Each structure stands twice: as structure tokens, then as C-alpha cells.
């Protein structure tokens, strides 16, 4: 068991591109941290640097108080589960599982015991004499996890371990991972591009974009209090609604809508200035509550998901894309553009919403997120 | 043109091509099996009586059989040496990025392009001065050297096909580079390794230039020995063809075994057939 | 792990190069052991101005160019015929691997017999059909074409298999798109297949070209450079200079000239073949 400390680590490629840009992150002993972000954000590169498969251009990585920058991968006592599983195709499942222990000269009885335990835990017993080529995707995945388990390493690294599975199996294996996590409590760094995986598995989640850490927090805090517009847009499904608004006299104006803001919640400097308004679909309710503001909307489209529905309705404000604000183009977008965009609300299935029909919806102003259009940083974090 | 006509034309074309291409081999075999007196009697070999006498004669020829044995020993020894040298190098170049790799590979490739006689002279003088001329050793060395580039590129292309993650996984499991090569990489390219070995052996078996300039007196290889036959005035054509057939028979078998790796090897890994 | 390879290959290339350089500026004539010493560039001038050099260079170029062209054209046609599914194509491809790996000396002996003007297989066949017989390797005019036939026979199957592998690997969609656009078979061959195969054709040109340049066994066994010097390639000339005339100094000079020819001709193609790997 180990703690991992990433201190100001960068990865610079030969062409000068920064894949990982001065990242710092502490993973406590036994903690399960998820690195999440769109492809190319540097999360896998960071993981490979922890593993020792990628050289560290700058900064240090400390495992259990020891700097491992110069330590070759084979001596780091870290196990990794690869996206492609990376099983040894010429070995049986049993040999795959015991490979690392045999290399280390672990006594045979001990090796056998650990392999047997891992096999039992992952229900691999009937497969022990098969080769990877004869296994299904899910079975290979379990063998890959097993190979990591038997070594009882200081830490697990997992590089998108579920992304090669089909949707149904992925959900199943996600549960399996959660179960293992509870049982083993081994320090784990887990990389994924899927925010649902990140939210369900991580003790803490580190959101990355363009090699930079955007926010490190518990799943709940990420959802409720995103530090910037990128995190707000990335976490949560369906995506948070964004539009251009303005603060006047302590009131938020969003097109023709007005939301009173508690004085304490309005940053003084934003008075009279444009802001990006963020509103989660789940924060739009079909029933009024305490302090809620009513808005009458004309439903354009209804998507039925079973227990709930997604209702899309127009708002007379300029639409804003989280990505362009995050990329620094926010100010330009706020300046111009058509004063019409669509919001999505996530409502109870019993709501009598139908296309072309006006319905009243209710929003608690305290749930509204506000972002600086220039920097994309949160001015005020919503959340109820 | 209908598809059926097209197929028929193609089959006819290919059949003709194959007949033209196989005929010389067939002719050689037929002469080797012909009663030697056909030549005097003026009978076309195709009509001559069939006999295994010529082959029996070659088997009884101690010098030629000795030469085949030499070829076998030299071929096996140089194949082993080539693999020992080329396998680690090919593995490194296939799996690691390092500065100057492209130049190194271009240089290795260029060593394959030298005509034998461009290098044989300095070697002749060198080996003469250390009294290695006309020994098995000198041919083992030269046959190793001529196949290194071929083996390197062939193996490199096989190694490049291994999923890189399996090597990284081995690394994380605690295997050093040599262990990774021996226990994870090599077992995954077993077929390619065998094809490479076969091709290297064939190159040694077929080699003539070094074999008869640096050796050829006390130590004769198969090709050198068979050339010796025609130096005699009254050489029996049928006997000569029997010897030629004996020389190519083992190679024909190996070629069919190595089929899959063959094209990849001979195109230096450029073609994955 | 690279070291053994680098050391051995350095020995192969650097030592002979330096030694050749050293011998090429000296008189090293084993028939006149006492006349050794520095001669400057005299070996080079005597090679280049010698009657044999230009002739051998021409013979070599004709051999390489004509044989390469024949092998590419025939090879491509046969590969095309095998490209689309055909009953028995496996038998054809298996037959095709036979000639090119077999011992060249043995095959050359077979061809020597086939070419024999009296009683050789080819003339017997020609006579049988009432056609005029030819002198083949015994005639000045036909000796080189005969050798081109032998090499084309031995190596066209190799070209077929390489080009076939290339054709098989081409994206099917490109041809389907061409067919939808109304291109017939030959058009799609010329405008789709050939351009896509360009890198592979370069590979064939390089390796076959180099090997044709290096060919020795066939020449030595079938004609030994004759009749006269009608088929004396640079390789044969080099062998004669070194091991028959025992003039090592001049042979070293010739070897260096050949080395330069190989490198100059092959370098542009080598670069193109090696560097795309790098980008993978």
C-alpha cells in the first residue's frame, strides 16, 4: 500500500508540445482517484509516467515518500490494467496470473495460494488452463485485473479498463470494480474519459483538459460546485445548459427571465456585467418549491427515458458553448449571436409535457451557476 | 466480358505461366531420372527410360555428400549465430524509440546491398594472414554476416506486430528488457523466428561467391562441389542433374514450410504477406 | 542489445571499405609480389580506361534494366490475374514460391543444359515444332538475353507474390468507389491500384535492382562472362581482376567504384523505404 504524490509534473514531447502541464496531485494511501477528461487531455500520459513507461520531463513523482523518477518500471512495484488488457497471448490464464510472482522468485506455495485467491475472487477458476485467445472480452478483462491483484502491489493503475467492452458488460464490470474497490482498498489511479465511470468509482476525481488539472474533488463537489465552466460542462448528463446573462441590481437577467440573487451570492464586481449562466437540467423542476422562480416555457421536443423525460424548450438568450469559453473565446461569443437557444430540463415522467405545449417550470435561483465569460471561472457556485 | 469468361481467361493465363515456369524444373528432374545412355543414343530425355541410377551415383559420391554435410554444418552454425546477434537488435529497434534509429536502420539495410566481391577481397587478404582460408570457420563467419541485415529486418517487422502493451505489462510485472524479450516477445513471434531461421539457412546453403573464394579447396560447400563436377571433361549430364536436384530438394521443402514468412523476409519486412 | 549487431556489421562494412581504399592506391599484384607500393590513382584510371570497364558497365545496366522491366510487367500481370478470387489460386501461389529460393548454382546448371545448342531442352522443343533453333548462350547476341530469361524465370514469381500481397491489402472501398464512378477494370488498375502500390513497387525496384546488380552465380555458371566478354558484368570483371589476374590493387579500385554506384543509385529509394517506418 502506498501514497502517490505527483509534484509539478510535466511531459514535454520532442516537438515541444506539453502533454501534461505542471500537474500536482496527491493520492492518499488506499484512495481511489480517477483521472477524467476528453481524449488528448494528458490523463493517460500522466498515468504512464506514474507507471514508469513514460519519462518525466519535469517535476517529481513520489511513491511512499521515495522519488521514483529514475526508477525503472519493473522496480516500481506498481500493477497496471491496460485498455487492451495486454495479456500474454502465449501463456495460459494461470501463467498470466503468476508471471510477476514467478519473476520475483516468490515461493511456489505462496504463488499458488495467491493465484487461487485471485481466481476465486474474480471467478476465473474454470478458465485457468485457457489462453487469452479463447476468452471473451469480459473474461480477459478479469484476467488482467487478476494479474494486477496477485502481486499485491503498492498501487494499481488502470488505463480505460472498461472502454473495450460493450455497453452492457461495461456497466456490469463497473459494478465489479466498485465491489473490488470496497474489498481491497488499494491505492488506485484510474483513467477514463467516461464521466459516469469517474463519478461512480472515484473517492476523488481529477478533471483534466489540455494537460492541465481543472479541478480535483469528490464526485459530489464536482457536480455541485464546479470550479469552472469546463468542469461544469463535462460533469453531469445531460450537459448543463449555458447561456449569456447579465447581472443588474442584484438580479440575474437571462433573456426575459429574471432571477433574484441573494446579495451575498453576487460578486460585487459582476454588477452590470455579462455573465455565463449555467443551469443543470436536473435543477429545473416541474413543481414549485421554496424560493423558486417560475418560467413559462413552450416545449419543443420531449425525449422519454422511461422514469423521466427530457424536455427541450427555447430560451430568449444567446447560447454559449462551454468548450469555447474554456478555450478563451467566451468574450466574443457573449458580444454577438442570436438571442435564442435551447435548454433541456430533466423532469419526472408524469409531467404533462408535450411538444408545442406551454408548461410552467420552476428554478431555485440558488441552483444557478455563474461563470466569468473571459476566464470561464465560476463566479458563484450553484447547487441546492 | 462476363465474369465467367474473365475467370476462364485468367485460369488459362495462369496455367500457361505456371507450365512455362515449372517446365525447367521438371525437365531437370526428368534428365536426372533418365538412363544416362540417352545422351549417346540421341533420344530426347523425355522418352528415355527412367532410372534411379544417377541418384545412386550421387549418393555414392563421397566428395559431394561431404560437401552437402559441410553446407549443413555451416548453415546451421551461421543460422544460430545470426539469430543470437540479430534478435536482440531487432527487438530493440522494433520496440524503442531512440535518436539515430532511422540512420542506423538505413545503414543496416545498405550493408545488404554490397556485391559480395566488393568486400571479399579485403577479407581474403585478412583471412589469409590469419590462416583461416579454406576452413569451415571462415564460411560460418561470412555466412553469418551476409544474412544479418535480412534477419534483422524480418525479425523487426515481426516484433513490431506484437502489441506494445504486452511488453509494457511484462515490464510492470517486474521483467527487465532481456526477460521481456525471452519470455514475452520471442514466444509471440515463434512462427516468424522459424521463418527467419529457415531463410537464413537457405541463404547460407545457396551462397557461392564467398564459398569458392575464401574456401573451396579442403572445405567445399554443395554449390562449390557441384561446380567442380562440370570442370571435368566427360561429365554425365544426368548425374549432374541428379546432384543439382539433390542440392535443391531440401531447400524446396524448407521453402514450402517457410511460405508465410518468406515474402516478408525477402522484402525486408516491407510486405506483410 | 544492439552492440553485437553494430560491431559485426561495422566489421563487414567499414573494414573492407578502408582496406579497399588502402589497396586501391597501391600496387598489390600477386603475380608480381615485389612490385608493391603507392601508385596514387593509377589503379582507378587503369580500371576506368581499361577496355573492359565501359563494356561491363553497359552489360550490367542492360541486364539490370531489361530484367527488372520484364519482371515488373510480367509479375504485375500475373498478380492481377491472381488478385480476385479464383478456383485453384492456392495451387498457383504454392507453385510460385518454388523457383526463387532454390540454389542459383543448381538452377543455372539446369539452364545451361536447357540452352545447350545441340541437344539442349529448348532447341529440342523448337525443332520438334519445326521452328529454327538458336545458339542461345553460345552466341554473342543471344547470350545476355538468355541470362535475362534465366533471371526473369527465377525471380518473376517473387515479384508476383509481393505485388499480390500489396494488391490484397488495398482498401476495397477505393475500387468500389471507382466502379460506382463508372471505371472499368483496367482503368481502376491504372488510376487506383498502381498509384496505391507505388511504395511497394519502389521496394521491388530497389531489392530486385540491387540483386540484379549483384548477380554472379548465374553468369559464372552459364557463360562465365562469355562468349568472349559478351556477358561480362562488373561483378564478373571484378572477380576476374581479383582472382584470375590477381591484381588486387586494381580490383579494390573497381570494388570502390561499384560501391559508389550502388550507394548513389539505391540511396534515394532506401530513404523512402526506411523513413515511413519511422513515422508509424
Short mmCIF file of N, CA and C in Angstrom, two decimals, chain A residues 48 51 74 80 82 86-90 100 102-104 147 151, chain B residues 165-166 168-176 179 183-184 187-188:
data_model
loop_
_atom_site.label_atom_id
_atom_site.label_comp_id
_atom_site.label_asym_id
_atom_site.label_seq_id
_atom_site.Cartn_x
_atom_site.Cartn_y
_atom_site.Cartn_z
N UNK A 48 0.92 6.84 -17.33
CA UNK A 48 2.11 6.11 -17.80
C UNK A 48 3.37 6.65 -17.16
N UNK A 51 3.54 4.95 -13.92
CA UNK A 51 3.94 3.55 -14.11
C UNK A 51 5.42 3.42 -14.42
N UNK A 74 9.98 -1.75 -13.88
CA UNK A 74 9.94 -3.08 -13.30
C UNK A 74 10.21 -3.07 -11.80
N UNK A 80 -0.56 -2.56 -13.44
CA UNK A 80 -1.37 -1.74 -14.34
C UNK A 80 -2.33 -2.63 -15.11
N UNK A 82 -4.38 -2.57 -18.57
CA UNK A 82 -4.37 -1.80 -19.81
C UNK A 82 -5.74 -1.84 -20.48
N UNK A 86 -3.62 -6.41 -22.57
CA UNK A 86 -2.20 -6.74 -22.64
C UNK A 86 -1.89 -8.06 -21.95
N UNK A 87 -2.74 -9.04 -22.14
CA UNK A 87 -2.42 -10.36 -21.60
C UNK A 87 -1.34 -10.99 -22.47
N UNK A 88 -0.58 -11.92 -21.90
CA UNK A 88 0.45 -12.59 -22.68
C UNK A 88 -0.23 -13.71 -23.47
N UNK A 89 -0.29 -13.56 -24.79
CA UNK A 89 -1.13 -14.47 -25.57
C UNK A 89 -0.62 -15.91 -25.58
N UNK A 90 0.65 -16.10 -25.29
CA UNK A 90 1.22 -17.45 -25.37
C UNK A 90 1.14 -18.19 -24.04
N UNK A 100 4.26 -12.41 -12.79
CA UNK A 100 5.01 -11.45 -11.98
C UNK A 100 5.59 -12.08 -10.73
N UNK A 102 6.33 -15.27 -10.32
CA UNK A 102 7.43 -16.17 -10.69
C UNK A 102 8.71 -15.38 -10.96
N UNK A 103 8.55 -14.23 -11.64
CA UNK A 103 9.73 -13.41 -11.92
C UNK A 103 10.41 -12.98 -10.63
N UNK A 104 9.60 -12.71 -9.61
CA UNK A 104 10.17 -12.24 -8.36
C UNK A 104 10.68 -13.36 -7.48
N UNK A 147 -4.26 -10.40 -12.77
CA UNK A 147 -2.80 -10.33 -12.86
C UNK A 147 -2.28 -9.19 -12.00
N UNK A 151 -0.17 -9.74 -7.39
CA UNK A 151 1.13 -9.23 -6.96
C UNK A 151 1.03 -8.46 -5.66
N UNK B 165 1.64 -3.12 -25.55
CA UNK B 165 1.21 -3.18 -24.16
C UNK B 165 1.66 -4.47 -23.47
N UNK B 166 1.76 -5.58 -24.22
CA UNK B 166 2.18 -6.81 -23.55
C UNK B 166 3.59 -6.65 -23.03
N UNK B 168 4.96 -3.74 -22.18
CA UNK B 168 4.89 -2.82 -21.05
C UNK B 168 4.36 -3.53 -19.81
N UNK B 169 3.37 -4.40 -20.03
CA UNK B 169 2.82 -5.16 -18.91
C UNK B 169 3.90 -6.03 -18.29
N UNK B 170 4.70 -6.68 -19.13
CA UNK B 170 5.78 -7.52 -18.62
C UNK B 170 6.73 -6.68 -17.78
N UNK B 171 7.01 -5.48 -18.31
CA UNK B 171 7.88 -4.56 -17.62
C UNK B 171 7.35 -4.23 -16.23
N UNK B 172 6.05 -3.92 -16.16
CA UNK B 172 5.44 -3.58 -14.88
C UNK B 172 5.36 -4.78 -13.95
N UNK B 173 5.27 -5.98 -14.56
CA UNK B 173 5.25 -7.18 -13.74
C UNK B 173 6.62 -7.46 -13.14
N UNK B 174 7.62 -6.69 -13.58
CA UNK B 174 8.94 -6.84 -12.99
C UNK B 174 9.98 -7.45 -13.91
N UNK B 175 9.67 -7.54 -15.22
CA UNK B 175 10.63 -8.13 -16.14
C UNK B 175 11.55 -7.05 -16.71
N UNK B 176 12.85 -7.33 -16.72
CA UNK B 176 13.80 -6.43 -17.38
C UNK B 176 13.70 -6.64 -18.88
N UNK B 179 14.55 -10.26 -20.02
CA UNK B 179 13.49 -11.20 -19.64
C UNK B 179 12.27 -10.98 -20.52
N UNK B 183 10.96 -14.07 -22.57
CA UNK B 183 9.78 -14.77 -22.06
C UNK B 183 8.47 -14.22 -22.58
N UNK B 184 8.48 -13.00 -23.10
CA UNK B 184 7.22 -12.44 -23.58
C UNK B 184 7.25 -12.18 -25.10
N UNK B 187 8.32 -15.71 -27.55
CA UNK B 187 7.25 -16.71 -27.73
C UNK B 187 6.12 -16.20 -28.62
N UNK B 188 5.95 -14.90 -28.70
CA UNK B 188 4.87 -14.36 -29.54
C UNK B 188 5.24 -14.32 -31.01
#
